[in-house]
Short mmCIF file of C-alpha atoms in Angstrom, two decimals:
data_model
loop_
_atom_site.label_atom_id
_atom_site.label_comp_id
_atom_site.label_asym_id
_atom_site.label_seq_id
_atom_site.Cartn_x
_atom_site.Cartn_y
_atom_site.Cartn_z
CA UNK A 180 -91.92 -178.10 53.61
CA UNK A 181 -94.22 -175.96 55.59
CA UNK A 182 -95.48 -175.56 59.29
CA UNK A 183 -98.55 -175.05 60.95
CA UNK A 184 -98.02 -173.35 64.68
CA UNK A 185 -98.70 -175.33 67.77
CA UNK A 186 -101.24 -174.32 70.04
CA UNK A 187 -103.43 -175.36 72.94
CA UNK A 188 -104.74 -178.89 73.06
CA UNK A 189 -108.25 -177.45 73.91
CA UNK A 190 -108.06 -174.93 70.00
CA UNK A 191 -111.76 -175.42 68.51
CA UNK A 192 -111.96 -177.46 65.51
CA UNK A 193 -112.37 -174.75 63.24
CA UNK A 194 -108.83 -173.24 64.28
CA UNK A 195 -106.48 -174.04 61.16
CA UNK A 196 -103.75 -174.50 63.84
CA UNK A 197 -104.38 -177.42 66.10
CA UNK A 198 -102.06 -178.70 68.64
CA UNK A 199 -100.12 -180.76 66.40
CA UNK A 200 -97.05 -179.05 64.35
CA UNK A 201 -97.78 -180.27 60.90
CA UNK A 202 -95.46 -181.11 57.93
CA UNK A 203 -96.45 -181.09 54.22
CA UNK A 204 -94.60 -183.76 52.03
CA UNK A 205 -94.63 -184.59 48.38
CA UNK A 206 -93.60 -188.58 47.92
CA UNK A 207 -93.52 -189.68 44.39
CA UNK A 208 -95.00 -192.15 42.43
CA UNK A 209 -94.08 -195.71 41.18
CA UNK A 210 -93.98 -194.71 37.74
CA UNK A 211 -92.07 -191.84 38.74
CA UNK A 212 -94.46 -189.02 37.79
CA UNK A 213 -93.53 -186.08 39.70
CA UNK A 214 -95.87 -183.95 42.10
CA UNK A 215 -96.92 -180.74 39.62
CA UNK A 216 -94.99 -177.51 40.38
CA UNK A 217 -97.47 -176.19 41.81
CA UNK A 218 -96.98 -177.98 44.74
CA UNK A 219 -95.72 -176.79 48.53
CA UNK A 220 -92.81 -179.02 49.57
CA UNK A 221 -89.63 -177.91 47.25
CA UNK A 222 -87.65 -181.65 47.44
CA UNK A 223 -89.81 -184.98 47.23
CA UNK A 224 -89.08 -188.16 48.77
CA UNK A 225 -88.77 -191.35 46.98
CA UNK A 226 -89.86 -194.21 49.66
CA UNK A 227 -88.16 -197.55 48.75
CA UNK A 228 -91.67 -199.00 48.09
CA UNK A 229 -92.98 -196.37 46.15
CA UNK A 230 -96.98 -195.19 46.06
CA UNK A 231 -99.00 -196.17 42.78
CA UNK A 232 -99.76 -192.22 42.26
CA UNK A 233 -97.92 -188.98 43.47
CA UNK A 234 -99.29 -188.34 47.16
CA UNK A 235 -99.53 -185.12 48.77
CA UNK A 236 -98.94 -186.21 52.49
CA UNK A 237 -100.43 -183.73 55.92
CA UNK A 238 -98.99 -184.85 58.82
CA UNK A 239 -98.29 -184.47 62.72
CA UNK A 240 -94.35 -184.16 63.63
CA UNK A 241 -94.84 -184.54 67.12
CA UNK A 242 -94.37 -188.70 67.94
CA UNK A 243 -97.46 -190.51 68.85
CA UNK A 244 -99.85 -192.39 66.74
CA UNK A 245 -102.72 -191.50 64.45
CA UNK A 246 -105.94 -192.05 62.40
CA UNK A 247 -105.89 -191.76 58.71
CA UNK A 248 -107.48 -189.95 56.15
CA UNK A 249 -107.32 -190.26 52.15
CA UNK A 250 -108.60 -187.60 50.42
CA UNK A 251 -109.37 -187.59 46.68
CA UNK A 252 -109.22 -183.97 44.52
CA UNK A 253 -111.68 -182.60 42.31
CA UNK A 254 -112.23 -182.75 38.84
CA UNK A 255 -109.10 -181.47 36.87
CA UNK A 256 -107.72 -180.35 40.05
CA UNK A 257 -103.89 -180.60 41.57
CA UNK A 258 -104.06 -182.16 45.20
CA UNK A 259 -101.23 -179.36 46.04
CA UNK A 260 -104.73 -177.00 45.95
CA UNK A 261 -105.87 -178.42 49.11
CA UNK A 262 -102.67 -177.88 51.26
CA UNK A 263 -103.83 -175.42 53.74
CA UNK A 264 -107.03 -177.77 54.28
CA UNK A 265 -104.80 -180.78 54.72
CA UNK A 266 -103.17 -179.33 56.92
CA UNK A 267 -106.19 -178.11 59.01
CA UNK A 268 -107.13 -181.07 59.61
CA UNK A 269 -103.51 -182.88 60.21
CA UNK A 270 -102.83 -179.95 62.96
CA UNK A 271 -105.53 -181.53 65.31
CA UNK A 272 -103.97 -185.38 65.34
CA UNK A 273 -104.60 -187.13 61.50
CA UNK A 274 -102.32 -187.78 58.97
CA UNK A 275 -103.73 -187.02 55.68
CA UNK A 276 -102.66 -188.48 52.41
CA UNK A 277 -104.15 -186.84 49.01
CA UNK A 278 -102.85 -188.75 46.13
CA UNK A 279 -102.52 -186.73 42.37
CA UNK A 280 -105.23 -189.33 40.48
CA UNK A 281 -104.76 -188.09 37.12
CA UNK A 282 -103.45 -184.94 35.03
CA UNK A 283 -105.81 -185.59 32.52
CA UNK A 284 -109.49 -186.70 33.24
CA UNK A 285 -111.16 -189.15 31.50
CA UNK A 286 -114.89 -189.34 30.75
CA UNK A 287 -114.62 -192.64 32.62
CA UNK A 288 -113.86 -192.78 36.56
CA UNK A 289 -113.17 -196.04 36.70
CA UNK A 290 -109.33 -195.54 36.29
CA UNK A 291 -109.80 -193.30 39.62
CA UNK A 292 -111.34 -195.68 41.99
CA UNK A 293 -108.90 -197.90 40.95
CA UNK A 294 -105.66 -195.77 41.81
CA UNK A 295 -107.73 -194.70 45.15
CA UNK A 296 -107.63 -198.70 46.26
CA UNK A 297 -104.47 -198.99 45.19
CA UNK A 298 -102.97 -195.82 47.30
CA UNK A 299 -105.23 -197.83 50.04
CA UNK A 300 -103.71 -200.47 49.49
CA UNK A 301 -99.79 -199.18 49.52
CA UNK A 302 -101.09 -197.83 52.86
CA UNK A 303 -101.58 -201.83 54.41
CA UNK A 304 -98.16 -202.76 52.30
CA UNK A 305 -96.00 -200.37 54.14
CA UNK A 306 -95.06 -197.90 52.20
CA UNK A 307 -96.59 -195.00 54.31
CA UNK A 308 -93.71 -195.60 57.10
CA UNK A 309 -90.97 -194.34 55.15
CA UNK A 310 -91.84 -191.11 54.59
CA UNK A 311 -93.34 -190.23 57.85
CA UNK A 312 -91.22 -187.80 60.62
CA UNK A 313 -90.23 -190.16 63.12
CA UNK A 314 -91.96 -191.66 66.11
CA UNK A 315 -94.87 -191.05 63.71
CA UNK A 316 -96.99 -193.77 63.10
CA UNK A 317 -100.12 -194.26 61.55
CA UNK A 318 -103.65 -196.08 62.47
CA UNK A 319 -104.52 -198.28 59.77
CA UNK A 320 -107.13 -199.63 61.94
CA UNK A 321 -108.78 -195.98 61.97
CA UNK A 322 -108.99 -195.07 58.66
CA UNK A 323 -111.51 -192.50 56.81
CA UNK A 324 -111.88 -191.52 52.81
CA UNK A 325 -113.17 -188.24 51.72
CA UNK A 326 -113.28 -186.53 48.31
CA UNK A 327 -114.36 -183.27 46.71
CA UNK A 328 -116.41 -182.55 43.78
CA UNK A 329 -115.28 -185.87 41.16
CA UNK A 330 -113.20 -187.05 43.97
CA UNK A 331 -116.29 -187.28 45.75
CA UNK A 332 -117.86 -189.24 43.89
CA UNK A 333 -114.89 -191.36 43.17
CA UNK A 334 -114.90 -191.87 47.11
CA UNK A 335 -118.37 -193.41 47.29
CA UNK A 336 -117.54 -195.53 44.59
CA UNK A 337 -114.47 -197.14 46.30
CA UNK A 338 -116.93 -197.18 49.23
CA UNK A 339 -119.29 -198.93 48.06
CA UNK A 340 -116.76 -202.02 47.10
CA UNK A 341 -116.45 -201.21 43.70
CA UNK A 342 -112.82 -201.66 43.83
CA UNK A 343 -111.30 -203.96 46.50
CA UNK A 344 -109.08 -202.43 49.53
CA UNK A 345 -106.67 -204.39 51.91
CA UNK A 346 -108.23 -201.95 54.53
CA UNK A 347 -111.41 -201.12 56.40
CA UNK A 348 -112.92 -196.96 55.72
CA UNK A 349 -114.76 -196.11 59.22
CA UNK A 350 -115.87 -192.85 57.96
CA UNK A 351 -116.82 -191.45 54.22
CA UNK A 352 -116.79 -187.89 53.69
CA UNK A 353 -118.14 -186.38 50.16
CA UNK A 354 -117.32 -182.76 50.26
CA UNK A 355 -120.21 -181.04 47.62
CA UNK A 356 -119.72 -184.57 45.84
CA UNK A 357 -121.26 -184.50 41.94
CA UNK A 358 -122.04 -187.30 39.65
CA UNK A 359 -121.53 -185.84 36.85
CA UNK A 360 -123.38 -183.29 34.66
CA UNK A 361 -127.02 -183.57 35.45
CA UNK A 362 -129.98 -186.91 35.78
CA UNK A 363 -129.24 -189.22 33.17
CA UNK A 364 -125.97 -187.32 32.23
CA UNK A 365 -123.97 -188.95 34.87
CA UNK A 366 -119.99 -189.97 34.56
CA UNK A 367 -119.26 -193.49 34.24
CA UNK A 368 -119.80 -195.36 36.26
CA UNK A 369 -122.85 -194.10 38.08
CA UNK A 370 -122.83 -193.78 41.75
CA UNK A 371 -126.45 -192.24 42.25
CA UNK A 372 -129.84 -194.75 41.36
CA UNK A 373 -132.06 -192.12 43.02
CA UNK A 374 -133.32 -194.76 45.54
CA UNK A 375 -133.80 -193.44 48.74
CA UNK A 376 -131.45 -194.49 51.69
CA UNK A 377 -129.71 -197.15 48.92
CA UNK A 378 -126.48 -196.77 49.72
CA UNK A 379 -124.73 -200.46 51.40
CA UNK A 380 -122.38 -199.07 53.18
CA UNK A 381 -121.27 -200.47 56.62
CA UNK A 382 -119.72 -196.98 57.98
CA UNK A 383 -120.85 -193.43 59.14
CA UNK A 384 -120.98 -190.76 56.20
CA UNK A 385 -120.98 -187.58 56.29
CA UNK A 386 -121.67 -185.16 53.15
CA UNK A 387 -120.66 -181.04 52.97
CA UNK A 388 -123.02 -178.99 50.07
CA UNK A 389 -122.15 -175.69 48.94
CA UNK A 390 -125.35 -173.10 48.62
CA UNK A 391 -124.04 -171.81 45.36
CA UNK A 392 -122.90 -174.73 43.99
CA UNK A 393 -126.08 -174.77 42.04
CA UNK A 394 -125.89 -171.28 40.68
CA UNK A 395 -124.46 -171.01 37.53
CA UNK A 396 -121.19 -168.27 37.94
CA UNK A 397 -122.96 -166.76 34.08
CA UNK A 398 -124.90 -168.08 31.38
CA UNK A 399 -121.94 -169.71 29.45
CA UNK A 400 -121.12 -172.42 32.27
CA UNK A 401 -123.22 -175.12 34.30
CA UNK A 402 -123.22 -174.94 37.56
CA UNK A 403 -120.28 -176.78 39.19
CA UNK A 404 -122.74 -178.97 41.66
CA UNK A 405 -125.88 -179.31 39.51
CA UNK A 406 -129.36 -179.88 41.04
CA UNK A 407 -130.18 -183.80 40.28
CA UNK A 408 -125.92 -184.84 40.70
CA UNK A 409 -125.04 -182.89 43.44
CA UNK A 410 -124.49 -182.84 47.74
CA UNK A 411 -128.50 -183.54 47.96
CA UNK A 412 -128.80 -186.22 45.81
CA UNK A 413 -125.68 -187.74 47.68
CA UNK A 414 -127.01 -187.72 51.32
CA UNK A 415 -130.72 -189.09 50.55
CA UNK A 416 -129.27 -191.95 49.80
CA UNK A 417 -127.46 -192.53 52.84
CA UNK A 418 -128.22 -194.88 55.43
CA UNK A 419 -127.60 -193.68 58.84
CA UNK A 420 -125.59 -192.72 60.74
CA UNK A 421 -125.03 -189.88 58.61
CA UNK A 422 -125.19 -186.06 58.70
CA UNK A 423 -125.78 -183.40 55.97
CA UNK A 424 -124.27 -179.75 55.98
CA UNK A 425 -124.70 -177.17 53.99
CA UNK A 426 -122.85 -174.24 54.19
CA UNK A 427 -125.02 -171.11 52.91
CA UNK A 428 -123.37 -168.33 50.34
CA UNK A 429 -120.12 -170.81 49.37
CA UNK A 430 -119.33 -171.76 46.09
CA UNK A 431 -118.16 -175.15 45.04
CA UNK A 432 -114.34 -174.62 45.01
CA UNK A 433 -114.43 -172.16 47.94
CA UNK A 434 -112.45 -174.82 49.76
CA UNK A 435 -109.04 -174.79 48.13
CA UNK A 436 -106.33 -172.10 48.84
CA UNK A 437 -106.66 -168.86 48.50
CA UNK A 438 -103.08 -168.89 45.76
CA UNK A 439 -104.22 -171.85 43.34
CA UNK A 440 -101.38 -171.28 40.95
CA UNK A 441 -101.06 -172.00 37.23
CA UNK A 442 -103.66 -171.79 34.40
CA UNK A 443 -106.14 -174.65 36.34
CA UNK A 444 -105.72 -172.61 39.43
CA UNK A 445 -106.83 -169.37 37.82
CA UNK A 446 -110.10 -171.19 36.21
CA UNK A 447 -110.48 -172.43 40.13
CA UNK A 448 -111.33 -168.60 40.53
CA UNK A 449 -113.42 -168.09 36.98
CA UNK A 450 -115.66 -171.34 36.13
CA UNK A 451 -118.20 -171.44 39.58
CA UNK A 452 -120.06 -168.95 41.11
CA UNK A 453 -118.09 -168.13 44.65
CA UNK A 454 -118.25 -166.93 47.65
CA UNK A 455 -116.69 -163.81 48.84
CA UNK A 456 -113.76 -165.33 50.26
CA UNK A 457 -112.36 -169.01 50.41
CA UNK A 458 -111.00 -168.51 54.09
CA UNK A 459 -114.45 -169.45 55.75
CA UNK A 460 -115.39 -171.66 53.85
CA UNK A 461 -112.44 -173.48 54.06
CA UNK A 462 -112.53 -172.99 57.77
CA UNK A 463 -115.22 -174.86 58.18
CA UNK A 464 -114.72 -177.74 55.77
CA UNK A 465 -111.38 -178.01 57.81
CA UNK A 466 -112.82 -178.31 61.07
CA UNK A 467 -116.16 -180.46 60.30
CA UNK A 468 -113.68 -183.28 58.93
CA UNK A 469 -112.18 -182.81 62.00
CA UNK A 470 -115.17 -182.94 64.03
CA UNK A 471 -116.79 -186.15 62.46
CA UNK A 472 -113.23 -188.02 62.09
CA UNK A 473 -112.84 -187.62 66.18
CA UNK A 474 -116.50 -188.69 66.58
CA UNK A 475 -116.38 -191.93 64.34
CA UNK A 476 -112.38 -193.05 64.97
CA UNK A 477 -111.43 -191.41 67.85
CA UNK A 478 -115.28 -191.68 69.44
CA UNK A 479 -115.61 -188.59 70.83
CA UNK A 480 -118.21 -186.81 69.46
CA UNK A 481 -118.72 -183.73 71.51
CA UNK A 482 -117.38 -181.09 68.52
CA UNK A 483 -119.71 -182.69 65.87
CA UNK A 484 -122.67 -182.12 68.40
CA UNK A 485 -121.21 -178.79 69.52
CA UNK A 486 -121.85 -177.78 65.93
CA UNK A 487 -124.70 -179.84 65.18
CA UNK A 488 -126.88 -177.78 68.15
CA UNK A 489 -125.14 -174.77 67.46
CA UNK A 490 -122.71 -174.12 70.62
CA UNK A 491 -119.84 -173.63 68.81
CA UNK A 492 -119.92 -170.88 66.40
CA UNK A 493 -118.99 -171.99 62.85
CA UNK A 494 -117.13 -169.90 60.86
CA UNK A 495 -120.23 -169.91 58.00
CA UNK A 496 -123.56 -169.57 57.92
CA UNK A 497 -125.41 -173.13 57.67
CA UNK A 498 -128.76 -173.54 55.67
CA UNK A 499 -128.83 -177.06 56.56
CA UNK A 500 -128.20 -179.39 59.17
CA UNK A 501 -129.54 -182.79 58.50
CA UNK A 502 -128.52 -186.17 60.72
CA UNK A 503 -129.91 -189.66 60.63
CA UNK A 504 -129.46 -191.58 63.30
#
């Protein structure tokens, strides 16, 4: 179990320390597949109604009651990767539940929308209150979904109703979402028809690019976030409200922790072409979540236009800023 320090209630969104305490929980699974040992808390809880998958659970000690946010890993990625983000954003009032989809990817995603409505739906059955500190309690009436790389992806598809949840998304984040290997190469089932402003989708969405998630890292790997599948594609075909940020000199998996351990956490560091450092990067992608959650479930958006006109400093460099509204 780990801690995030408390500080003022007025921290900036990019601060990885909000003014929430945070805990970091593994829960296990119904089938009882146990978080990888890669992963942060050393004992996991077993909840009398058990999740569908292993969850990763970011959350607020301090009593009171908050929003919600799934969040759905990359491709062949452990959710334990994305602790210190997780907790990022839990430190400033959200409780954040990343469930382990898979250990091995199929060519197929439809297995992964499916576990993500079903971890949405354990959410509306219960199961989320027994493993929460107490006098914690969550929001199901605020609830966002947000996903990186294939998880991205996998979070537009759930989205856009192609697997039935109990509960109502408010917000959809896609953080350098990719549909697969390139036009016409895209992993089934499709999200992207490359029809402007297509998407259905009754809530406000917000999608994070990487500027070198394009680049091949050398000549014997793809890019990680191809040109024709990648952050761009994703956002023109968004309705509004939505906004578009790209974050200039950041590689696709600059996001995750800076210790990704075992032999899928050392590829983390080999297979894209990254930035200098992850801290930034993940700075940011920490506190924009936070900043567009507040503005579409708590309805304040002053730190999303902060950063949208440039009054608070981000912790990157931005190439793009795109909103339609």
């Amino acid at each position: 179990m780990s801690t995030s320090t408390t500080v003022s209630s007025s921290a900036s969104v990019f601060e990885t320390a909000g003014r929430y305490t945070t805990t970091l929980q593994r829960v296990e699974s119904a089938a009882g597949t146990t978080c990888n040992k890669c992963c942060s808390s050393s004992v996991a809880v077993v909840p009398a109604l058990p999740p569908p998958k292993p969850l990763l659970i970011a959350t607020p000690c301090e009593a009171g009651e908050f929003p919600l946010l799934i969040f759905l890993h990359g491709y062949l990625l452990h959710n334990s990767f994305y602790s210190q983000l997780l907790q990022h954003v839990a430190s400033h009032g959200f409780i954040v539940i990343a469930p382990q989809l898979y250990e091995v990817a199929a060519a197929d995603s439809t297995g992964e929308i499916k576990s993500a409505a079903a971890t949405t739906n354990w959410l509306s059955e219960g199961g989320l209150r027994d493993v929460l500190p107490p006098n914690v309690h969550p929001n199901l009436s605020k609830l966002g979904l947000a996903g990186h790389s294939r998880g991205g992806k996998t979070a537009f598809s759930l989205a856009l109703t192609k697997a039935a949840t109990t509960l109502k998304f408010s917000a959809l984040i896609g953080i350098d979402p990719v549909d697969g290997m390139d036009k016409g190469k895209q992993t089934p089932p499709p999200v992207l028809t490359y029809v402007p402003h297509s998407f259905d989708l009754d809530m406000a969405v917000m999608v994070i690019g990487s500027g070198l998630g394009e680049v091949r890292r050398n000549p014997l790997f793809p890019p990680c976030a191809p040109k024709g599948v990648n952050h761009g594609d994703f956002f023109n075909e968004c309705r509004k409200p939505a906004c578009h940020f790209v974050v200039k000199d950041y590689g696709h998996l600059d996001m995750l922790d800076n210790d990704t351990k075992g032999i899928r956490g050392k590829a983390t560091y080999c297979l894209c072409k990254n930035g200098e450092s992850r801290e930034p990067m993940r700075r940011f992608v920490g506190g924009i979540v936070v900043a567009f959650m507040k503005a579409y479930l708590d309805g304040d958006a002053s730190a999303l236009m902060s950063i949208r006109y440039g009054h608070e400093t981000a912790p990157v460099e931005l190439q793009t800023v795109e909103f339609l509204e």
